[in-house]
Short mmCIF file of C-alpha atoms in Angstrom, two decimals:
data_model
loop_
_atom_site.label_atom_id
_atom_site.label_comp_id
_atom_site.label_asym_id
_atom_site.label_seq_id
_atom_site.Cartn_x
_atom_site.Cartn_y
_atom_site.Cartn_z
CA UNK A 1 9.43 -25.10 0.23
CA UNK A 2 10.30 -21.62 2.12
CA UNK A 3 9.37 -18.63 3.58
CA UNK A 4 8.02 -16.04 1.06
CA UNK A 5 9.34 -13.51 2.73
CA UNK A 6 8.57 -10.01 1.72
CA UNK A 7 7.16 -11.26 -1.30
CA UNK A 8 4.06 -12.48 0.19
CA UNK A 9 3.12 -8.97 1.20
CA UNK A 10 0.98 -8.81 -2.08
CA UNK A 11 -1.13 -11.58 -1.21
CA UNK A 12 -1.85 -9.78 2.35
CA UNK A 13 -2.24 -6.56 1.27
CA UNK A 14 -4.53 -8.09 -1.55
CA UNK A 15 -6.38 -10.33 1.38
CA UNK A 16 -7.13 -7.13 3.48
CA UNK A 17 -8.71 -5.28 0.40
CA UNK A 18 -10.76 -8.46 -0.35
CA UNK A 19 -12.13 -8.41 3.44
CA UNK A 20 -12.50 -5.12 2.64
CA UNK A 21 -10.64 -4.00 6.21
CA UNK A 22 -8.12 -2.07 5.31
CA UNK A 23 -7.44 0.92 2.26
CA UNK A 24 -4.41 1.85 1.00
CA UNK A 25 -4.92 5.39 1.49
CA UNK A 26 -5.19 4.81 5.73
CA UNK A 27 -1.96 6.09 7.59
CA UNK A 28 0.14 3.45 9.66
CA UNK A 29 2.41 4.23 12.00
CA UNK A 30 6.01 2.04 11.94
CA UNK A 31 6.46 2.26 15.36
CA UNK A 32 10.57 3.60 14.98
CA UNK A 33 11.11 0.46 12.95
CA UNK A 34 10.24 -2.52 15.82
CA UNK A 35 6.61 -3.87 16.17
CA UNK A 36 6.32 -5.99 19.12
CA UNK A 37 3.92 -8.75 19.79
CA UNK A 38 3.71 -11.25 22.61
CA UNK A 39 7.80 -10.15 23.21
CA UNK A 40 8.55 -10.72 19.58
CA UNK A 41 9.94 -8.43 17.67
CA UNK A 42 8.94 -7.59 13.99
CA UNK A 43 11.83 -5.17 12.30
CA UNK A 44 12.20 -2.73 9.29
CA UNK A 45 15.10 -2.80 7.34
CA UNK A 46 15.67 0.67 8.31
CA UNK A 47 16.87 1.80 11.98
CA UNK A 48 13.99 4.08 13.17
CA UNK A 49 11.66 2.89 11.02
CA UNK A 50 9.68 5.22 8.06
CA UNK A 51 7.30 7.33 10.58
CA UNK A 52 3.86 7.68 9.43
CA UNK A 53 2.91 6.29 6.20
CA UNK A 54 -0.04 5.45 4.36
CA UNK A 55 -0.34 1.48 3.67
CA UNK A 56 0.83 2.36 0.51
CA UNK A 57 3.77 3.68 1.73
CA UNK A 58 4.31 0.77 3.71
CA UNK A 59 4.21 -1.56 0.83
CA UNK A 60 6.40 0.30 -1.80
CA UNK A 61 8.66 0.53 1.20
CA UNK A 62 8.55 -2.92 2.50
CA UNK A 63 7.56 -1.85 5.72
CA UNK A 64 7.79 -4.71 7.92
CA UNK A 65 6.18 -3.47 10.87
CA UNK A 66 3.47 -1.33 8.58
CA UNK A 67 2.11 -4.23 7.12
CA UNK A 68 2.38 -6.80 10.55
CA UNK A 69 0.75 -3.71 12.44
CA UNK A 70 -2.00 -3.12 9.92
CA UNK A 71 -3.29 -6.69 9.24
CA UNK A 72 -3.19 -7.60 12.73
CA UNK A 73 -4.76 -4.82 14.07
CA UNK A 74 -7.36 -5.22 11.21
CA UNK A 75 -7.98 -9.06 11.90
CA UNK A 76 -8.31 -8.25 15.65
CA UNK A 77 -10.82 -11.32 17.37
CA UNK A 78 -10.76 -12.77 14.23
CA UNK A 79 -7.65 -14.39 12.17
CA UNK A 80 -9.51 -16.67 11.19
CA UNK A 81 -10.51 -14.73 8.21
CA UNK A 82 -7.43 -13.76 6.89
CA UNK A 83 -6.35 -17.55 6.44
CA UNK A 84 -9.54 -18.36 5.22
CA UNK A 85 -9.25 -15.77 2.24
CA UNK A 86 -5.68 -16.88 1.77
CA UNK A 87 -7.44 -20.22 0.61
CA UNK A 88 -9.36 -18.59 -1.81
CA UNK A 89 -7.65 -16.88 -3.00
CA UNK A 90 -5.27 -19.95 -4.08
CA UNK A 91 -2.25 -19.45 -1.88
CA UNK A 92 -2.80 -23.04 -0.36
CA UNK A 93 -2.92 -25.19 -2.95
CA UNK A 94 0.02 -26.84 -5.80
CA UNK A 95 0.04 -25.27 -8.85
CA UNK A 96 -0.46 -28.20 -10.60
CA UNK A 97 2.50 -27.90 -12.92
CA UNK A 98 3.51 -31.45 -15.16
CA UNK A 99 6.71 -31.77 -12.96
CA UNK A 100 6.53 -35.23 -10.52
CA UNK A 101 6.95 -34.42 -6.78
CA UNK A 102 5.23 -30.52 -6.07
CA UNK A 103 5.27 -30.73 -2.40
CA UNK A 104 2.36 -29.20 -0.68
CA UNK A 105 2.24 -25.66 0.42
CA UNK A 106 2.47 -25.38 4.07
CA UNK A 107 -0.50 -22.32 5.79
CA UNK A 108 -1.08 -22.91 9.74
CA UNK A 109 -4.64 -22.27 10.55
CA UNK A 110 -6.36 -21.48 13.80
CA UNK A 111 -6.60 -24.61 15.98
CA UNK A 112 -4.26 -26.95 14.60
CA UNK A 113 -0.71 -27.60 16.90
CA UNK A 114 1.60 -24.60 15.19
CA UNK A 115 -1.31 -22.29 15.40
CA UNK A 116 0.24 -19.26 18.11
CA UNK A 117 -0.58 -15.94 18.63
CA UNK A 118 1.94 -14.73 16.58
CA UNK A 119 0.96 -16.89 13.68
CA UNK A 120 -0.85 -14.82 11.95
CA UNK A 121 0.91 -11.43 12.07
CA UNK A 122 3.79 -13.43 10.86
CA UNK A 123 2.04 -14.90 7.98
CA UNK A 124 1.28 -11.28 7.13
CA UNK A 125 4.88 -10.40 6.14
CA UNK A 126 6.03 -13.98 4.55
CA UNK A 127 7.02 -16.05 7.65
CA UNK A 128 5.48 -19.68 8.94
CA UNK A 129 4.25 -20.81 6.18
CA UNK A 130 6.11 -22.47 3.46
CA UNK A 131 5.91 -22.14 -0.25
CA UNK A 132 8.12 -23.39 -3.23
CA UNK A 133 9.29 -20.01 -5.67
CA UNK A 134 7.16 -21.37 -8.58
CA UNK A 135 3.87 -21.27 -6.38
CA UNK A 136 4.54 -17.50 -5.43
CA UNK A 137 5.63 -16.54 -8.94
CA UNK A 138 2.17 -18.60 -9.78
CA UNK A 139 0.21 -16.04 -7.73
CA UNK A 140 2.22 -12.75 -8.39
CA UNK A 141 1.58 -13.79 -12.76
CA UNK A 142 -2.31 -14.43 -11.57
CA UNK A 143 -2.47 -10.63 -10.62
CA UNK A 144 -0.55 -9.58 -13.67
CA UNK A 145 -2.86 -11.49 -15.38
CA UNK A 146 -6.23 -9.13 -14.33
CA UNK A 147 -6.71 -11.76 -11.50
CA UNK A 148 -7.04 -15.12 -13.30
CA UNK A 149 -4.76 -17.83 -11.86
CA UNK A 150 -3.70 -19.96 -14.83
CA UNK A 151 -2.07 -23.25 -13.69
CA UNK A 152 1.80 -23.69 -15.54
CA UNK A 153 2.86 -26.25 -17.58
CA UNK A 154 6.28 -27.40 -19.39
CA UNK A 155 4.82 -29.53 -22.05
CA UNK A 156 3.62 -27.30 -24.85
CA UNK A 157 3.47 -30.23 -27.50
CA UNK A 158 3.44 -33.94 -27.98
CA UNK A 159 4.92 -35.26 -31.80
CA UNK A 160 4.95 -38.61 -33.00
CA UNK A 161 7.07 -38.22 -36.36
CA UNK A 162 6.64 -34.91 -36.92
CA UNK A 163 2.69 -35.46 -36.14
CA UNK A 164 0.84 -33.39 -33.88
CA UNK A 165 -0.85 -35.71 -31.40
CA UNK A 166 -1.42 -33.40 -28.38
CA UNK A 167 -1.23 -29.59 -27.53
CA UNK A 168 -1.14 -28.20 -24.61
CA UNK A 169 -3.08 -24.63 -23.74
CA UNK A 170 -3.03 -23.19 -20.04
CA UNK A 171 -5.86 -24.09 -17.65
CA UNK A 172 -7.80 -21.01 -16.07
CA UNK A 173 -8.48 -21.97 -12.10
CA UNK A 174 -10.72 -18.97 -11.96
CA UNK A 175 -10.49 -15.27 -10.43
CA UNK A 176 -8.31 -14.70 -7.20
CA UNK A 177 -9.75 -11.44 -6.39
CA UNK A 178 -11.97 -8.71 -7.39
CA UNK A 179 -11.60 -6.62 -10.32
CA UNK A 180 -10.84 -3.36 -8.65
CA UNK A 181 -8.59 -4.26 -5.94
CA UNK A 182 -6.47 -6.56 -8.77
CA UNK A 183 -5.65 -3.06 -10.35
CA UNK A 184 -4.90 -1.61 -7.17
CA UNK A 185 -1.99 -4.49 -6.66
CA UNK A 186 -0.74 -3.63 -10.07
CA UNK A 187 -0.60 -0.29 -9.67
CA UNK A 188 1.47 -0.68 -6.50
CA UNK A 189 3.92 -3.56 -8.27
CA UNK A 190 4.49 -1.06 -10.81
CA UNK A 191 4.93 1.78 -8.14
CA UNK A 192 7.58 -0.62 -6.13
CA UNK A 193 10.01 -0.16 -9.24
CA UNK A 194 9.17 3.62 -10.99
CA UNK A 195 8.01 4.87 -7.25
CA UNK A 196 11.84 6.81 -6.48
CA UNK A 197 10.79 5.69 -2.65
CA UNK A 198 9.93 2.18 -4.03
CA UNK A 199 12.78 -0.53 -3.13
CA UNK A 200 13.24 -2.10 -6.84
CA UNK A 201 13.92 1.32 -7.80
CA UNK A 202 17.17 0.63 -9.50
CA UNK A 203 15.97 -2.37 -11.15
CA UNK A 204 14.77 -0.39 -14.89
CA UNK A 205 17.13 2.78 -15.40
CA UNK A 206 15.59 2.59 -19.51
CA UNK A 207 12.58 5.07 -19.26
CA UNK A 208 10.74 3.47 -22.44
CA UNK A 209 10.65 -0.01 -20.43
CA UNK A 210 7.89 -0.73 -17.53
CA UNK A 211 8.20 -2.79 -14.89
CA UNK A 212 6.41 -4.34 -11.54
CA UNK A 213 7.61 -6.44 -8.94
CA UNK A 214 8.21 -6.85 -5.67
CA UNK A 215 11.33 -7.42 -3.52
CA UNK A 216 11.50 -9.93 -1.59
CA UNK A 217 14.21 -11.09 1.50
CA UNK A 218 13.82 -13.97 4.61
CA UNK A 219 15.52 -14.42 7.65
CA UNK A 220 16.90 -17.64 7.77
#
């Protein structure tokens, strides 16, 4: 288990289009690059920050402090929601994979001892909580996948001489997220790499291959 980092910024973009608070069309401004809340500071990776930017922007960027700024000014008086629709939208549970010992994710919620004021912004841009890589690759391959989270598995089949006796086939856990703001992540994945402002720019230089992604760094 770790911090996400900016990886997780697709699950809170996503969460903010689900609670329907937030479009990615609205301008954000990054503050010269340092977002301060209750004396902590939240920092771009670029001195000065990116100006004004639409949320877009911010995520094809990596904005830091456009992303922090947004979702906490959006779940103002009530934070609550944002970790709630984290839930269901999977992020807290194991993926279920046929490997002993997947520890539990770790998401604070209001009210219990690590709960702050800060604990939610911070959520927002991959810190606090605690995944393991294969539970935020399972989430980033559920919005590839037109929203449907399907749990992964190692064993594909089970022989006993050169019998089949058991096959394995991917279980569906459902939808994550709406149809419409599913594309809208996948759009922007794809945007973070073919987007010449997008910071996995340089990962595809062949112009007949497509990619998505996200990049993703913590402060350790």
């Amino acid at each position: 288990l770790s911090d996400p980092g900016s990886t997780f910024k697709l699950m809170s973009l996503l969460d903010m289009l689900e609670e329907n608070v937030a479009d990615t069309a609205q301008k954000v401004d990054t503050e010269r690059g340092v977002y301060t809340i209750y004396g902590r500071h939240v920092r771009d990776y670029k001195a000065g920050g990116y100006g004004v930017i639409s949320l877009r922007k911010a995520f094809i960027k990596s904005s830091n402090t456009g992303i922090v700024k947004t979702a906490y000014k959006a779940f103002e008086g009530k934070q609550g929601d944002f970790i709630d629709r984290l839930f269901k939208m999977q992020v807290g549970q194991k993926t279920g994979i046929d490997i002993a010992g997947e520890p539990e994710p770790y998401i604070p919620v209001p009210g219990s001892p690590k709960w702050s004021g800060i604990s939610m912004p911070w959520v927002s841009y991959g810190y606090e909580l605690r995944l393991t890589p294969l539970q935020t690759l399972s989430l980033f391959n559920a919005v590839a996948n037109d929203g449907v989270y399907l749990q992964p598995h190692i064993l594909s089949q089970v022989r006993r001489d050169g019998k089949l006796v058991e096959s394995v086939r991917p279980k569906s856990r459902g939808k994550i997220a709406s149809d419409k703001n599913i594309k809208i992540m996948q759009d922007l994945l794809a945007a973070v790499v073919e987007d010449r402002e997008g910071t996995a720019h340089t990962a595809c230089s062949d112009p007949n291959l497509r990619m998505a992604g996200k990049t993703g760094t913590a402060q350790y």
